[in-house]
Amino acid sequence: MKILVAVKRVVDFNVAIRVKADGSGVDIGNAKMSMNPFDEIGVEEAVRLKEAGKATEVVVVSIGPAQVQETLRTALAMGADRAILVKHEDYVEPLGVAKVLKEVVTAEKPDIVILGKQAIDDDCNQTGQMLAALLGWPQGTFASKIDIEESTLTVVREADGGLQTVRLRMPTIVTTDLRLNEPRYASLPNIMKAKKKPCDEMTPADYGVDVKPRLKLIKTEEPSKRQAGVKVCSASELAAKLKETGAIR
Amino acid sequence: MTVLLIAEHDNASLKEATHKALSAAAKVGGDIHVLVAGYQAAAAAEHAAKLTGVTRVLHIDAAELERPLAEPMAANIVALAADYDHIVAPATNNGKNYMPRVAAMLDVMQVSEVSDVKAADIFVRLIYAGNAVQTVQATDAKKVITVRIASFPPASETGNAVVGRKEAVADPGLSSYVGETISRSDLPELTSAKVVISGGRGMQSGENFKLLEAVARKLNAAVGASRAAVDAGFVSNDYQVGQTGKVVAPELYIAVGISGAIQHLAGMKDSKIIAAINNDQDAPIFQVADFGLVADLFEALPQLEKAL
Ligand SMILES: Cc1cc2nc3c(=O)[nH]c(=O)nc-3n(C[C@H](O)[C@H](O)[C@H](O)COP(=O)(O)OP(=O)(O)OC[C@H]3O[C@@H](n4cnc5c(N)ncnc54)[C@H](O)[C@@H]3O)c2cc1C
Ligand SMILES: Nc1ncnc2c1ncn2[C@@H]1O[C@H](COP(=O)(O)O)[C@@H](O)[C@H]1O
């Protein structure tokens, strides 16, 4: 059983980003970059399946500029066996990413592909579902638990009203939600070992994929800011103030 | 130009998310048809016929659409797509599941969670946990859109559209439904409630959420939570408000024992009035709160309940 995990390099979740004054986008300058948190969960899940003897190989793939190499090394240090870097300088939209991943899947033939449910920069929540569509595979999105039994995968999904369980034919796509697991930190020896693990370099053109964006960015703005209001001294004063606003009776 | 709006429903009636997504669809312009794909969902289809501005309801009935599973749902939508310029769905958990699948099958880049419609091809959406607002033009011939329901008012029900049956396409047979654990509450639903009161790590336990529920009952409010409270197991996943949970914009949002991380603010900062109770006067939540109470929540909540 082979598992492919897609990882994206994003601005760390702790960094407050700034919108460029000219409206052309977001200034990430020298911001700290990290693996998308949902993708850390994806790598962790794959590595656990390998440790449990259910998977034999974990391959990680990322599409982005040369620096995504670092993110891939982190995944290798967490326990992935091999990495594929698909180099592209500009932002690639989820549809483009899904098309590249489809070609990677065709070449690698994994049984399960794990993606994050959402990249915390573009907040699209699309790529896994798109990849499933392009491959004609089922999709177990927003997974909070997965179980492999022979040729099917049972996925417990985080849904609007609680948890939903579905059974999927393999090969299949899984996208991770927050409660699937708690990712490990890579140990220093594993970080050293990761430096020797193989990392192939490709480009979208090598796969014959056109990743030209379909959405044209018109402008990027600051959201409207809220003002801090007043402090009240007691719960009864709070109740009185809320009644004054008319929000409650 | 014709828009196909995909209804969110429970087979018996429409969910309010549909009414809100309709308001976004109306801003696109043109005719609006609604698809009710479900199982024994004739009542929901009749309900859809009442939506103001809708000229036609397409009703598809098949067992695999009861929940609905993404694979057959997407296949059915794609089978209808030739007749439409826009396909719109609310960005509910279901919509987020099947719509990108529809988009990729049509070779279209979806515009996710639009918070405003500027023109038939120009949409506004938030990125980076709501810290930047993007306006984008969709250049694909068809537009596939999910709608951030907290950003639109619900459409009314003054219509009288015709309901027509459509045959379901064959189930792709890739997935099957096994079961669900629904968290039941007699309080209002989080994304449609006028008042929401949420608890965070400061609540210390699931048992203590009873203090919030007592206040919620007085206010006919829904109860929500921060990620920390969900991760700690105080409440179930469907309570989570935030960047990667539910987005709400009620008349009043009360945050209790929540610090105010950007990921949480992303899900509630468009609320009309925000109140916060926290024993740390420097908690970031106070920077967005209209009314802040620096107090121990275990004392403040029972007092608040009494004062209401
Ligand atoms: C990928 C990703 C996605 C995320 N998505 C979300 C999301 O969708 N929603 C979300 O909420 N978070 C999300 N987060 C988590 C977010 O970053 C914060 O960790 C989380 O919101 C913190 O929850 P909290 O405020 O309850 O806990 P804390 O930050 O620990 O705050 C607890 C607060 O309670 C107060 N308190 C403690 N005891 C008392 C008392 N007795 N009386 C009064 N006040 C008290 C404290 O002063 C403190 O301010 C996400 C994070 C990541 C990395
Ligand atoms: N450039 C990329 N390289 C690798 N994986 C990606 C990339 N972009 C998105 N993904 C994957 O798709 C998931 C969802 O991203 P999105 O659809 O952009 O929210 C991420 O969590 C990743 O697993």
PDB file of C-alpha atoms in Angstrom, chain B residues 3-9 14-35 48 51-54 86-96 98-99 111-117 123 143-157 191-192:
ATOM      1  CA  VAL B   3     -28.223  30.291 -12.721  1.00  0.00           C
ATOM      2  CA  LEU B   4     -28.591  26.829 -11.220  1.00  0.00           C
ATOM      3  CA  LEU B   5     -28.785  27.047  -7.426  1.00  0.00           C
ATOM      4  CA  ILE B   6     -28.211  23.800  -5.550  1.00  0.00           C
ATOM      5  CA  ALA B   7     -30.537  23.553  -2.553  1.00  0.00           C
ATOM      6  CA  GLU B   8     -29.414  22.517   0.913  1.00  0.00           C
ATOM      7  CA  HIS B   9     -32.223  20.558   2.522  1.00  0.00           C
ATOM      8  CA  LEU B  14     -35.052  23.635   2.741  1.00  0.00           C
ATOM      9  CA  LYS B  15     -32.306  24.827   5.058  1.00  0.00           C
ATOM     10  CA  GLU B  16     -31.958  28.583   5.454  1.00  0.00           C
ATOM     11  CA  ALA B  17     -28.536  28.322   3.777  1.00  0.00           C
ATOM     12  CA  THR B  18     -30.455  27.922   0.502  1.00  0.00           C
ATOM     13  CA  HIS B  19     -32.341  31.175   1.031  1.00  0.00           C
ATOM     14  CA  LYS B  20     -29.087  33.008   1.695  1.00  0.00           C
ATOM     15  CA  ALA B  21     -27.286  31.516  -1.292  1.00  0.00           C
ATOM     16  CA  LEU B  22     -30.299  32.575  -3.382  1.00  0.00           C
ATOM     17  CA  SER B  23     -29.646  36.194  -2.408  1.00  0.00           C
ATOM     18  CA  ALA B  24     -26.144  35.828  -3.853  1.00  0.00           C
ATOM     19  CA  ALA B  25     -27.502  34.120  -6.984  1.00  0.00           C
ATOM     20  CA  ALA B  26     -29.958  36.990  -7.459  1.00  0.00           C
ATOM     21  CA  LYS B  27     -27.036  39.443  -7.535  1.00  0.00           C
ATOM     22  CA  VAL B  28     -25.600  37.527 -10.512  1.00  0.00           C
ATOM     23  CA  GLY B  29     -28.758  38.334 -12.482  1.00  0.00           C
ATOM     24  CA  GLY B  30     -30.782  36.292 -14.959  1.00  0.00           C
ATOM     25  CA  ASP B  31     -33.174  33.406 -14.437  1.00  0.00           C
ATOM     26  CA  ILE B  32     -32.733  31.221 -11.381  1.00  0.00           C
ATOM     27  CA  HIS B  33     -33.514  27.500 -11.303  1.00  0.00           C
ATOM     28  CA  VAL B  34     -33.150  25.466  -8.115  1.00  0.00           C
ATOM     29  CA  LEU B  35     -32.021  21.858  -7.984  1.00  0.00           C
ATOM     30  CA  ALA B  48     -38.112  25.507  -3.138  1.00  0.00           C
ATOM     31  CA  LEU B  51     -38.500  30.935  -3.097  1.00  0.00           C
ATOM     32  CA  THR B  52     -38.823  34.495  -4.357  1.00  0.00           C
ATOM     33  CA  GLY B  53     -37.351  34.956  -7.829  1.00  0.00           C
ATOM     34  CA  VAL B  54     -37.014  31.274  -8.677  1.00  0.00           C
ATOM     35  CA  HIS B  86     -23.573  29.757 -13.244  1.00  0.00           C
ATOM     36  CA  ILE B  87     -23.779  26.943 -10.737  1.00  0.00           C
ATOM     37  CA  VAL B  88     -24.157  28.240  -7.188  1.00  0.00           C
ATOM     38  CA  ALA B  89     -24.331  26.433  -3.844  1.00  0.00           C
ATOM     39  CA  PRO B  90     -24.121  27.507  -0.215  1.00  0.00           C
ATOM     40  CA  ALA B  91     -20.702  26.895   1.353  1.00  0.00           C
ATOM     41  CA  THR B  92     -22.118  24.443   3.845  1.00  0.00           C
ATOM     42  CA  ASN B  93     -20.251  21.271   4.655  1.00  0.00           C
ATOM     43  CA  ASN B  94     -22.151  19.551   1.818  1.00  0.00           C
ATOM     44  CA  GLY B  95     -21.562  22.342  -0.668  1.00  0.00           C
ATOM     45  CA  LYS B  96     -17.851  22.392   0.128  1.00  0.00           C
ATOM     46  CA  TYR B  98     -19.439  18.294  -3.857  1.00  0.00           C
ATOM     47  CA  MET B  99     -18.970  21.693  -5.575  1.00  0.00           C
ATOM     48  CA  VAL B 111     -14.639  30.631  -6.583  1.00  0.00           C
ATOM     49  CA  SER B 112     -14.977  29.511  -2.959  1.00  0.00           C
ATOM     50  CA  GLU B 113     -17.042  31.216  -0.257  1.00  0.00           C
ATOM     51  CA  VAL B 114     -17.901  34.430  -2.045  1.00  0.00           C
ATOM     52  CA  SER B 115     -18.936  37.183   0.339  1.00  0.00           C
ATOM     53  CA  ASP B 116     -20.173  39.542  -2.389  1.00  0.00           C
ATOM     54  CA  VAL B 117     -21.102  39.498  -6.064  1.00  0.00           C
ATOM     55  CA  PHE B 123     -16.690  38.076  -6.931  1.00  0.00           C
ATOM     56  CA  LYS B 143     -18.856  29.977 -13.126  1.00  0.00           C
ATOM     57  CA  VAL B 144     -18.930  27.565 -10.208  1.00  0.00           C
ATOM     58  CA  ILE B 145     -19.487  29.448  -6.957  1.00  0.00           C
ATOM     59  CA  THR B 146     -19.943  28.618  -3.292  1.00  0.00           C
ATOM     60  CA  VAL B 147     -21.520  31.288  -1.124  1.00  0.00           C
ATOM     61  CA  ARG B 148     -20.455  32.353   2.369  1.00  0.00           C
ATOM     62  CA  ILE B 149     -23.921  32.229   3.861  1.00  0.00           C
ATOM     63  CA  ALA B 150     -23.167  34.553   6.777  1.00  0.00           C
ATOM     64  CA  SER B 151     -22.630  37.373   4.241  1.00  0.00           C
ATOM     65  CA  PHE B 152     -26.097  37.356   2.664  1.00  0.00           C
ATOM     66  CA  PRO B 153     -29.628  37.903   3.981  1.00  0.00           C
ATOM     67  CA  PRO B 154     -32.135  35.102   3.447  1.00  0.00           C
ATOM     68  CA  ALA B 155     -34.424  35.470   0.413  1.00  0.00           C
ATOM     69  CA  SER B 156     -38.147  35.455   1.134  1.00  0.00           C
ATOM     70  CA  GLU B 157     -40.811  32.951   0.103  1.00  0.00           C
ATOM     71  CA  THR B 191     -25.510  29.431  11.394  1.00  0.00           C
ATOM     72  CA  SER B 192     -29.093  30.704  11.469  1.00  0.00           C
TER      73      SER B 192
END
